[in-house]
Each structure stands twice: as C-alpha cells, then as structure tokens.
Short mmCIF file of C-alpha atoms in Angstrom, two decimals:
data_model
loop_
_atom_site.label_atom_id
_atom_site.label_comp_id
_atom_site.label_asym_id
_atom_site.label_seq_id
_atom_site.Cartn_x
_atom_site.Cartn_y
_atom_site.Cartn_z
CA MET A 1 20.56 -0.82 -9.64
CA GLN A 2 22.94 -0.57 -6.68
CA GLN A 3 23.16 -3.45 -4.25
CA THR A 4 21.84 -1.28 -1.42
CA ASP A 5 18.69 -0.57 -3.45
CA VAL A 6 18.23 -4.28 -4.16
CA VAL A 7 18.65 -5.21 -0.49
CA TYR A 8 16.33 -2.40 0.59
CA ARG A 9 13.57 -3.56 -1.75
CA ARG A 10 13.96 -7.22 -0.84
CA LEU A 11 13.86 -6.50 2.88
CA ARG A 12 10.94 -4.10 2.56
CA ASP A 13 8.99 -6.70 0.58
CA LEU A 14 9.69 -9.35 3.22
CA ILE A 15 8.47 -7.07 6.00
CA VAL A 16 5.32 -6.06 4.15
CA ALA A 17 4.64 -9.70 3.23
CA GLY A 18 4.77 -10.65 6.91
CA ARG A 19 7.98 -12.70 6.76
CA TYR A 20 9.31 -10.45 9.49
CA THR A 21 6.60 -9.55 11.99
CA PRO A 22 6.04 -6.52 14.23
CA GLY A 23 8.34 -6.59 17.23
CA GLU A 24 10.80 -9.00 15.61
CA ARG A 25 14.41 -7.91 16.01
CA LEU A 26 16.59 -7.61 12.93
CA THR A 27 20.36 -7.40 13.07
CA GLU A 28 22.80 -6.68 10.30
CA LEU A 29 24.29 -10.14 10.82
CA SER A 30 21.00 -12.06 10.67
CA VAL A 31 19.68 -10.15 7.66
CA SER A 32 22.94 -10.36 5.73
CA ALA A 33 22.98 -14.13 6.31
CA ALA A 34 19.33 -14.52 5.26
CA LEU A 35 19.80 -12.47 2.08
CA GLU A 36 23.32 -13.75 1.42
CA VAL A 37 24.83 -10.28 1.12
CA SER A 38 27.45 -8.31 3.03
CA ARG A 39 26.53 -6.24 6.07
CA THR A 40 27.20 -2.84 4.47
CA PRO A 41 24.15 -2.74 2.14
CA VAL A 42 22.04 -4.23 4.93
CA ARG A 43 23.08 -1.39 7.23
CA GLU A 44 22.08 1.19 4.63
CA ALA A 45 18.82 -0.62 3.88
CA LEU A 46 17.85 -0.74 7.54
CA ARG A 47 18.55 2.98 7.84
CA ARG A 48 16.22 3.68 4.91
CA LEU A 49 13.54 1.41 6.31
CA GLU A 50 13.72 3.27 9.61
CA GLY A 51 13.09 6.48 7.67
CA ASP A 52 10.07 4.77 6.10
CA GLY A 53 8.73 3.93 9.56
CA LEU A 54 8.88 0.18 8.96
CA VAL A 55 11.61 -0.51 11.54
CA GLU A 56 12.69 1.23 14.71
CA GLY A 57 16.14 1.34 16.31
CA THR A 58 16.50 -0.34 19.72
CA GLY A 59 20.20 0.01 20.47
CA ARG A 60 20.83 -3.61 19.50
CA GLY A 61 19.69 -3.76 15.92
CA VAL A 62 16.17 -2.73 14.97
CA VAL A 63 12.69 -4.15 15.39
CA VAL A 64 9.88 -4.27 12.86
CA ASN A 65 7.60 -1.39 13.71
CA ALA A 66 3.80 -1.42 13.83
CA LEU A 67 1.80 1.78 14.16
CA SER A 68 -0.03 2.39 17.42
CA PRO A 69 -3.84 2.45 17.11
CA GLU A 70 -3.74 6.25 17.31
CA ARG A 71 -1.09 6.62 14.60
CA LEU A 72 -2.85 4.01 12.46
CA GLY A 73 -5.96 6.16 12.62
CA HIS A 74 -3.93 9.17 11.53
CA ALA A 75 -2.46 7.14 8.66
CA TYR A 76 -5.93 6.27 7.42
CA GLU A 77 -6.99 9.91 7.56
CA VAL A 78 -4.04 10.86 5.36
CA ARG A 79 -4.72 7.90 3.07
CA ALA A 80 -8.34 9.03 2.66
CA ALA A 81 -7.26 12.57 1.74
CA LEU A 82 -4.58 11.45 -0.69
CA GLU A 83 -6.73 8.82 -2.38
CA ALA A 84 -9.51 11.38 -2.80
CA LEU A 85 -6.93 13.61 -4.47
CA THR A 86 -5.51 10.92 -6.75
CA ALA A 87 -8.94 9.66 -7.77
CA GLY A 88 -9.96 13.19 -8.67
CA LEU A 89 -6.77 13.76 -10.64
CA ALA A 90 -7.26 10.45 -12.46
CA ALA A 91 -10.78 11.51 -13.44
CA ASP A 92 -9.42 14.85 -14.69
CA ARG A 93 -6.83 13.11 -16.84
CA GLN A 94 -9.44 10.70 -18.17
CA ARG A 95 -11.72 13.58 -19.13
CA ALA A 96 -8.78 15.21 -20.92
CA GLY A 97 -8.12 12.02 -22.88
CA ARG A 98 -4.78 11.39 -21.17
CA VAL A 99 -5.56 7.94 -19.70
CA PRO A 100 -4.88 5.00 -22.04
CA PRO A 101 -7.97 2.75 -22.30
CA ALA A 102 -5.72 -0.21 -21.44
CA ASP A 103 -5.07 1.29 -18.00
CA LEU A 104 -8.76 1.35 -17.15
CA ASP A 105 -9.14 -2.16 -18.54
CA ASP A 106 -6.32 -3.34 -16.24
CA LEU A 107 -8.09 -1.86 -13.22
CA GLU A 108 -11.35 -3.54 -14.24
CA ARG A 109 -9.58 -6.90 -14.44
CA ASN A 110 -7.88 -6.29 -11.10
CA ALA A 111 -11.22 -5.48 -9.46
CA SER A 112 -12.80 -8.65 -10.86
CA LEU A 113 -9.91 -10.84 -9.77
CA LEU A 114 -9.91 -9.24 -6.32
CA GLU A 115 -13.57 -10.17 -5.90
CA GLU A 116 -12.84 -13.78 -6.90
CA VAL A 117 -9.80 -14.10 -4.64
CA THR A 118 -11.62 -12.56 -1.68
CA ALA A 119 -14.56 -14.92 -2.16
CA ALA A 120 -12.11 -17.86 -2.23
CA GLY A 121 -10.64 -16.77 1.10
CA ASP A 122 -7.11 -16.14 -0.19
CA LEU A 123 -6.57 -13.12 2.03
CA ASP A 124 -2.83 -12.72 1.51
CA ARG A 125 -3.32 -12.48 -2.24
CA ALA A 126 -6.31 -10.20 -1.73
CA ILE A 127 -4.09 -7.73 0.15
CA GLY A 128 -1.75 -7.48 -2.82
CA LEU A 129 -4.57 -7.12 -5.34
CA ASN A 130 -6.37 -4.51 -3.27
CA ARG A 131 -3.21 -2.49 -2.94
CA GLY A 132 -2.54 -2.89 -6.66
CA PHE A 133 -6.01 -1.57 -7.45
CA HIS A 134 -5.55 1.59 -5.41
CA ARG A 135 -1.97 2.05 -6.59
CA GLY A 136 -3.15 1.82 -10.18
CA ILE A 137 -5.47 4.76 -9.59
CA ALA A 138 -2.65 6.73 -7.93
CA GLU A 139 -0.39 6.02 -10.91
CA MET A 140 -3.15 7.18 -13.24
CA ALA A 141 -3.29 10.49 -11.35
CA GLY A 142 0.17 11.44 -12.58
CA ASN A 143 1.32 12.92 -9.25
CA PRO A 144 4.57 11.19 -8.21
CA ILE A 145 4.71 12.78 -4.75
CA ALA A 146 1.22 11.55 -3.88
CA LEU A 147 2.15 8.09 -5.21
CA GLU A 148 5.36 7.90 -3.15
CA THR A 149 3.57 9.05 -0.01
CA LEU A 150 0.77 6.54 -0.50
CA ASP A 151 3.30 3.75 -1.01
CA ARG A 152 4.86 4.49 2.37
CA LEU A 153 1.45 4.71 4.04
CA TRP A 154 0.30 1.44 2.51
CA ASP A 155 3.46 -0.32 3.71
CA GLN A 156 2.88 0.89 7.27
CA ILE A 157 -0.83 0.10 7.21
CA ILE A 158 -0.32 -3.44 5.90
CA VAL A 159 2.42 -4.23 8.43
CA SER A 160 0.29 -2.83 11.25
CA THR A 161 -2.93 -4.66 10.36
CA ARG A 162 -1.76 -8.01 8.94
CA ASP A 163 -2.01 -9.78 12.31
CA SER A 164 -5.70 -8.91 12.48
CA LEU A 165 -6.31 -10.02 8.90
CA ALA A 166 -9.72 -11.55 8.43
CA ALA A 167 -12.22 -11.97 5.64
CA PRO A 168 -14.01 -8.65 5.08
CA ASP A 169 -17.44 -8.52 6.64
CA ARG A 170 -18.66 -6.36 3.74
CA PRO A 171 -17.15 -7.91 0.58
CA ASP A 172 -20.09 -6.94 -1.63
CA THR A 173 -19.97 -3.38 -0.32
CA VAL A 174 -16.23 -3.11 -0.97
CA ALA A 175 -16.60 -4.52 -4.47
CA GLY A 176 -19.42 -2.10 -5.18
CA GLU A 177 -17.34 0.84 -3.97
CA HIS A 178 -14.49 -0.20 -6.25
CA ARG A 179 -16.86 -0.47 -9.21
CA ARG A 180 -18.45 2.91 -8.54
CA LEU A 181 -15.01 4.49 -8.19
CA LEU A 182 -13.89 3.09 -11.53
CA ARG A 183 -17.09 4.26 -13.20
CA ALA A 184 -16.65 7.80 -11.83
CA ILE A 185 -13.08 7.91 -13.11
CA ALA A 186 -14.09 6.50 -16.50
CA GLU A 187 -16.76 9.20 -16.77
CA GLY A 188 -14.25 11.91 -15.83
CA ASP A 189 -16.26 12.98 -12.77
CA ARG A 190 -13.60 14.46 -10.48
CA GLU A 191 -15.89 15.39 -7.59
CA LEU A 192 -17.65 12.02 -7.44
CA ALA A 193 -14.44 10.00 -7.83
CA GLY A 194 -12.77 11.92 -5.02
CA ARG A 195 -15.76 11.54 -2.72
CA ILE A 196 -16.05 7.79 -3.32
CA ALA A 197 -12.32 7.21 -2.78
CA GLY A 198 -12.22 9.21 0.45
CA ASP A 199 -15.37 7.59 1.84
CA HIS A 200 -14.01 4.15 0.90
CA ALA A 201 -10.79 4.67 2.89
CA ARG A 202 -12.69 6.05 5.88
CA ALA A 203 -15.08 3.08 5.81
CA THR A 204 -12.09 0.73 5.86
CA LYS A 205 -10.69 2.57 8.87
CA ALA A 206 -14.04 2.20 10.66
CA THR A 207 -13.81 -1.61 10.43
CA LEU A 208 -10.64 -1.51 12.55
CA THR A 209 -12.22 0.27 15.51
#
C-alpha cells in the first residue's frame, strides 16, 4: 500500500472517530507532525478527503466539514434508498444459496453485542458496531458501488452527528428492527428486507429532527 493511501486512511479514521472535530482547521504541517510523515502524502490525503466531503478548503489549510441540517437530511434519504437496495440484494443472494452461513452468524453476533454495548452506555463503541452491522449487510449484497457510496455517506453522517451523540431513546425498537431485518434476509425475502432497511434509516433520521 502506498504511503498516501496509509495517510489517507489514518486521517479519515481520526476524523470519523472524532479526534478532529467539525470546524477544526487542519494544515499540512500540523497533520504531518501528528502522523510523523512528510507533507506530500498529507497533501494528497487532504485532497482525497475533500473529495469525500469530510474536509473543506478555506484558503489556509482545510477544516473538518459537517453537513448542514438540510444536507444531512438528504444524506439520510440516500442512505435509506441504498440500504433498502443492499438489504434486498442480500436477501436475493441468500435465497440463491450464495451467502455463507458464517456471514449471517457474524451479523447475529454483531447485533447481540450492539445491544449489550448500547445498554452499557458505551456510545462510541456502539457507533462502530452499528456501522459494522449495516456494512455487513451491504457487503453481503455483492454490489461494490453501493458499498463504496454507503461508506462515504456513513463517514459524513457520523462526523455530522457525533456532537449530538446520546443514548438512543428507542433501543428496544432499534434492536427489534435489526432482528427483523436479519430474519428477512435469512428467509430470502427481498421485498420485506428492503422495506425494513429503508424504514429503519428513515426512523433514525426522524430522531434528529
């Protein structure tokens, strides 16, 4: 892997994890010092992150970018459509016998652990597990373009909502939605899986308004 790719991934992970917060200014000098690398790969990484919508140029370096409420709403609409698609595709592949049983078992374990972590109040870890759950379904769908697009959306959504992070006011509902989604996929029910996934994303959006 090229150094630019390594720096890009490290910096993206730091932004998504909240180490660099919305509005914080990043310069090639400060980032290269923090990551102990030269400025050239940092420059390229920042350019890629700007393309991802995670940072925005200001004339003097860049700042970490958070979506406006309007654009965040649009992001959730796209997320709902794409996750309905990937859930449906995952159900299709399951019905065709193309999903390894171990993959569904992994999602079951993820869902159980997410419930435990949420109940314990470990919200930072819950963010990662929740994203991992939905990403697992997108991977199962076998559509790389949908997966790449969802990855970018999830990055932007997490960065834009982390400051308002709070324990979900409907943890049992969320857990139930996850379980029903997994059951629909396991049964190969494309229509039901897509409907549950889309409704789930829209319900999450509604909690932000």
